[in-house]
Amino acid sequence: MKLYTHPTAPNPRRVHVFLSEKNIEVERITVDLQTGEHKSPEFIQKNSHGQIPVLELDDGSYLSESIAICRYFEALHPMPTMFGSTPKDIGRIDMHLRRTELMLMRNIGVSWVNGPIVAKMAAGRFVQIPEAKEQSDAAVNAYYQKMDGELAGRKMIAGDDYSIADITAMCAIDFAEQLVGLKPDIELEHLARWRGEVANRPSARQNPL
Ligand SMILES: N[C@@H](CCC(=O)N[C@@H](CS)C(=O)NCC(=O)O)C(=O)O
């Protein structure tokens, strides 16, 4: 198997952290995002959406979407589970994962696309909408507040145990803080406690942003 990836991009990082948690080694091939290798005809054969990560299976077929790749490995190596084992845990983890992707990551993405780094990197490729960034910045900060309230009452995002919801939220917030200027307010102490705990796991330290 081969993972087409990039050492610091936030979606691939989710897969890297997940694989470290499970102690799974997969050959990694770095895709050069700067030169647009992910949009080349050769890469489009692997993922028609021209995005990373992409997993090449031993039979020559390809899987993309970070969570689909993680689910594939979870099915191959169920323990330690990152998606839950009991019906209740599976449901709860999926609920938090979906909220994190659809409400937090999506708005961080809007702020990123309409922000200063993309303005420099991809001048002319996107029409930037400052009002959209204002709204998504506010939505991200509101989401941080909601997380802080929830983390006051439990250790990890979906309960007592670390899960794919924690991996996804950590990768999203690290990216938001370092590259989108959306650092959680220092007063959100429960969110800060959780961030400290997930950042200290070997899987996070082995796969920094
Ligand atoms: N939903 C996809 C998103 C993948 C994605 O947005 N990857 C980024 C890197 S973090 C990418 O390839 N960006 C280049 C592009 O979209 O052109 C997933 O979860 O894997």
CSV table of C-alpha atoms and ligand atoms in Angstrom, one decimal:
chain,number,residue,atom,x,y,z
A,1,MET,CA,0.0,0.0,0.0
A,2,LYS,CA,1.1,3.6,-0.6
A,3,LEU,CA,-0.3,6.8,0.9
A,4,TYR,CA,-0.1,9.9,-1.4
A,5,THR,CA,0.1,12.7,1.1
A,6,HIS,CA,1.9,15.8,2.4
A,7,PRO,CA,3.7,16.0,5.7
A,8,THR,CA,1.9,19.1,7.0
A,9,ALA,CA,-1.5,19.4,5.2
A,10,PRO,CA,-4.4,19.1,7.7
A,11,ASN,CA,-6.5,16.4,6.1
A,12,PRO,CA,-3.6,14.0,5.5
A,13,ARG,CA,-2.4,14.8,9.0
A,14,ARG,CA,-5.7,13.2,10.3
A,15,VAL,CA,-4.7,9.9,8.6
A,16,HIS,CA,-1.0,10.2,9.8
A,17,VAL,CA,-2.1,10.6,13.4
A,18,PHE,CA,-4.7,7.8,13.1
A,19,LEU,CA,-2.1,5.4,11.7
A,20,SER,CA,0.3,6.3,14.5
A,21,GLU,CA,-2.4,5.6,17.1
A,22,LYS,CA,-2.8,2.2,15.6
A,23,ASN,CA,1.0,1.6,15.0
A,24,ILE,CA,0.4,0.9,11.3
A,25,GLU,CA,3.3,1.7,8.9
A,26,VAL,CA,2.4,2.6,5.4
A,27,GLU,CA,4.8,3.9,2.7
A,28,ARG,CA,4.2,7.7,2.2
A,29,ILE,CA,4.6,9.5,-1.1
A,30,THR,CA,4.8,13.3,-0.8
A,31,VAL,CA,2.6,15.1,-3.4
A,32,ASP,CA,4.0,18.5,-4.3
A,33,LEU,CA,1.0,20.8,-3.7
A,34,GLN,CA,3.1,23.9,-4.6
A,35,THR,CA,3.6,22.8,-8.2
A,36,GLY,CA,0.0,21.5,-8.5
A,37,GLU,CA,1.0,17.8,-8.8
A,38,HIS,CA,-2.4,16.9,-7.3
A,39,LYS,CA,-4.1,18.4,-10.3
A,40,SER,CA,-1.9,16.6,-12.9
A,41,PRO,CA,-3.7,14.1,-15.3
A,42,GLU,CA,-1.7,11.3,-13.6
A,43,PHE,CA,-2.9,12.2,-10.2
A,44,ILE,CA,-6.5,12.8,-11.3
A,45,GLN,CA,-6.5,9.1,-12.3
A,46,LYS,CA,-5.9,8.3,-8.6
A,47,ASN,CA,-8.5,10.8,-7.2
A,48,SER,CA,-10.8,12.6,-9.7
A,49,HIS,CA,-11.2,15.4,-7.1
A,50,GLY,CA,-7.5,16.2,-7.3
A,51,GLN,CA,-7.0,16.2,-3.5
A,52,ILE,CA,-4.9,14.4,-0.9
A,53,PRO,CA,-4.7,12.0,0.9
A,54,VAL,CA,-5.1,9.1,-1.4
A,55,LEU,CA,-4.4,5.5,-0.5
A,56,GLU,CA,-3.3,3.1,-3.2
A,57,LEU,CA,-4.3,-0.5,-2.3
A,58,ASP,CA,-2.3,-3.6,-3.1
A,59,ASP,CA,-4.7,-4.5,-5.9
A,60,GLY,CA,-3.9,-1.2,-7.6
A,61,SER,CA,-7.2,0.5,-6.7
A,62,TYR,CA,-7.4,3.9,-4.9
A,63,LEU,CA,-9.3,5.2,-1.9
A,64,SER,CA,-9.6,8.9,-1.1
A,65,GLU,CA,-11.3,10.9,1.7
A,66,SER,CA,-9.5,10.9,5.0
A,67,ILE,CA,-12.3,9.3,7.0
A,68,ALA,CA,-12.9,6.6,4.4
A,69,ILE,CA,-9.1,5.7,4.5
A,70,CYS,CA,-9.2,5.6,8.3
A,71,ARG,CA,-12.4,3.4,8.3
A,72,TYR,CA,-10.6,1.0,5.9
A,73,PHE,CA,-7.7,0.7,8.3
A,74,GLU,CA,-10.1,0.4,11.3
A,75,ALA,CA,-11.8,-2.5,9.6
A,76,LEU,CA,-8.4,-4.2,9.0
A,77,HIS,CA,-7.1,-3.4,12.5
A,78,PRO,CA,-10.0,-2.8,14.8
A,79,MET,CA,-8.0,-2.3,18.0
A,80,PRO,CA,-7.4,0.2,19.5
A,81,THR,CA,-10.7,1.4,18.2
A,82,MET,CA,-10.9,5.0,17.0
A,83,PHE,CA,-14.5,4.8,15.8
A,84,GLY,CA,-16.0,3.0,18.9
A,85,SER,CA,-17.0,-0.6,19.6
A,86,THR,CA,-20.4,-0.5,21.2
A,87,PRO,CA,-23.5,0.8,19.3
A,88,LYS,CA,-23.7,3.8,21.6
A,89,ASP,CA,-20.0,4.7,21.3
A,90,ILE,CA,-20.1,4.3,17.5
A,91,GLY,CA,-23.1,6.6,17.3
A,92,ARG,CA,-21.7,9.2,19.6
A,93,ILE,CA,-18.3,9.3,18.0
A,94,ASP,CA,-19.9,9.6,14.5
A,95,MET,CA,-22.2,12.4,15.8
A,96,HIS,CA,-19.2,14.4,17.0
A,97,LEU,CA,-17.1,13.6,14.0
A,98,ARG,CA,-19.8,14.9,11.6
A,99,ARG,CA,-20.3,18.0,13.6
A,100,THR,CA,-16.6,18.7,13.6
A,101,GLU,CA,-16.3,18.2,9.9
A,102,LEU,CA,-19.5,19.9,8.8
A,103,MET,CA,-19.5,22.9,11.3
A,104,LEU,CA,-15.9,23.4,12.4
A,105,MET,CA,-13.6,22.3,9.5
A,106,ARG,CA,-16.0,23.7,6.9
A,107,ASN,CA,-15.9,27.2,8.4
A,108,ILE,CA,-12.2,27.0,8.9
A,109,GLY,CA,-11.9,26.2,5.2
A,110,VAL,CA,-14.1,29.2,4.3
A,111,SER,CA,-11.8,31.5,6.4
A,112,TRP,CA,-8.7,29.9,4.8
A,113,VAL,CA,-9.9,30.3,1.2
A,114,ASN,CA,-10.9,34.0,1.9
A,115,GLY,CA,-7.8,34.8,3.9
A,116,PRO,CA,-4.4,36.4,3.3
A,117,ILE,CA,-2.3,33.3,2.6
A,118,VAL,CA,-4.5,32.1,-0.2
A,119,ALA,CA,-4.7,35.6,-1.5
A,120,LYS,CA,-0.9,35.5,-2.0
A,121,MET,CA,-0.6,31.8,-3.0
A,122,ALA,CA,-3.5,31.6,-5.4
A,123,ALA,CA,-3.8,35.2,-6.7
A,124,GLY,CA,-6.5,35.2,-9.4
A,125,ARG,CA,-7.6,31.6,-8.8
A,126,PHE,CA,-10.3,32.5,-6.3
A,127,VAL,CA,-12.6,35.5,-5.9
A,128,GLN,CA,-12.2,36.3,-2.2
A,129,ILE,CA,-15.3,37.4,-0.2
A,130,PRO,CA,-14.3,39.3,2.9
A,131,GLU,CA,-17.9,39.1,4.3
A,132,ALA,CA,-17.8,35.3,4.0
A,133,LYS,CA,-14.6,35.3,6.1
A,134,GLU,CA,-16.1,37.5,8.7
A,135,GLN,CA,-19.0,35.1,9.1
A,136,SER,CA,-16.9,31.9,9.1
A,137,ASP,CA,-14.5,33.5,11.6
A,138,ALA,CA,-17.4,34.2,13.9
A,139,ALA,CA,-18.8,30.6,13.4
A,140,VAL,CA,-15.4,29.1,14.3
A,141,ASN,CA,-15.1,31.2,17.4
A,142,ALA,CA,-18.7,30.2,18.4
A,143,TYR,CA,-17.8,26.6,17.8
A,144,TYR,CA,-14.7,26.9,20.1
A,145,GLN,CA,-17.0,28.2,22.8
A,146,LYS,CA,-19.4,25.3,22.4
A,147,MET,CA,-16.5,22.9,22.6
A,148,ASP,CA,-15.3,24.5,25.7
A,149,GLY,CA,-18.7,24.1,27.4
A,150,GLU,CA,-18.9,20.4,26.3
A,151,LEU,CA,-15.3,19.7,27.4
A,152,ALA,CA,-16.1,21.0,30.9
A,153,GLY,CA,-18.1,17.8,31.4
A,154,ARG,CA,-16.0,15.2,29.7
A,155,LYS,CA,-12.4,14.2,29.0
A,156,MET,CA,-12.5,13.9,25.3
A,157,ILE,CA,-14.8,15.1,22.5
A,158,ALA,CA,-17.1,12.1,22.4
A,159,GLY,CA,-16.7,10.8,26.0
A,160,ASP,CA,-13.9,9.3,28.1
A,161,ASP,CA,-11.9,7.8,25.2
A,162,TYR,CA,-9.8,9.4,22.5
A,163,SER,CA,-11.4,8.9,19.1
A,164,ILE,CA,-11.3,10.0,15.4
A,165,ALA,CA,-13.4,13.0,16.5
A,166,ASP,CA,-10.5,14.2,18.7
A,167,ILE,CA,-8.0,13.6,15.8
A,168,THR,CA,-10.1,15.6,13.4
A,169,ALA,CA,-10.7,18.5,15.8
A,170,MET,CA,-7.1,18.7,16.8
A,171,CYS,CA,-5.9,18.8,13.2
A,172,ALA,CA,-8.5,21.4,12.3
A,173,ILE,CA,-7.8,23.7,15.3
A,174,ASP,CA,-4.0,23.4,14.9
A,175,PHE,CA,-4.4,24.5,11.2
A,176,ALA,CA,-6.8,27.2,12.2
A,177,GLU,CA,-4.4,28.6,14.8
A,178,GLN,CA,-1.2,28.4,12.8
A,179,LEU,CA,-2.4,29.3,9.3
A,180,VAL,CA,-5.8,31.0,9.5
A,181,GLY,CA,-5.2,33.2,12.5
A,182,LEU,CA,-8.1,31.6,14.4
A,183,LYS,CA,-6.5,30.8,17.8
A,184,PRO,CA,-9.0,29.8,20.5
A,185,ASP,CA,-9.4,32.4,23.2
A,186,ILE,CA,-7.1,31.7,26.1
A,187,GLU,CA,-10.1,31.9,28.5
A,188,LEU,CA,-11.6,28.7,27.0
A,189,GLU,CA,-9.8,26.7,29.7
A,190,HIS,CA,-11.5,23.3,29.1
A,191,LEU,CA,-10.7,23.5,25.4
A,192,ALA,CA,-7.1,24.4,26.3
A,193,ARG,CA,-6.9,21.4,28.7
A,194,TRP,CA,-8.1,19.1,26.0
A,195,ARG,CA,-5.7,20.6,23.4
A,196,GLY,CA,-2.8,20.1,25.8
A,197,GLU,CA,-3.8,16.4,26.3
A,198,VAL,CA,-4.2,15.5,22.7
A,199,ALA,CA,-1.1,17.4,21.6
A,200,ASN,CA,1.0,15.4,24.1
A,201,ARG,CA,0.0,12.1,22.7
A,202,PRO,CA,2.9,10.4,20.8
A,203,SER,CA,0.8,10.2,17.7
A,204,ALA,CA,0.5,14.1,17.6
A,205,ARG,CA,4.1,14.7,18.5
A,206,GLN,CA,5.2,12.2,15.7
A,207,ASN,CA,3.0,14.1,13.2
A,208,PRO,CA,3.3,17.8,13.8
A,209,LEU,CA,1.6,20.4,11.6
B,1,LIG,N1,-12.7,15.8,2.3
B,1,LIG,C1,-11.3,15.5,1.9
B,1,LIG,C2,-10.6,16.8,1.8
B,1,LIG,C3,-9.2,16.7,1.3
B,1,LIG,C4,-8.5,18.0,1.1
B,1,LIG,O1,-9.1,19.1,1.2
B,1,LIG,N2,-7.2,18.0,1.0
B,1,LIG,C5,-6.4,19.2,0.8
B,1,LIG,C6,-5.1,19.1,1.6
B,1,LIG,S1,-5.5,19.3,3.3
B,1,LIG,C7,-6.1,19.3,-0.7
B,1,LIG,O2,-5.8,18.3,-1.3
B,1,LIG,N3,-6.1,20.5,-1.2
B,1,LIG,C8,-5.8,20.8,-2.5
B,1,LIG,C9,-7.0,21.2,-3.3
B,1,LIG,O3,-8.1,21.0,-2.9
B,1,LIG,O4,-6.8,21.6,-4.5
B,1,LIG,C10,-10.7,14.6,2.9
B,1,LIG,O5,-11.2,14.5,4.0
B,1,LIG,O6,-9.7,13.9,2.6
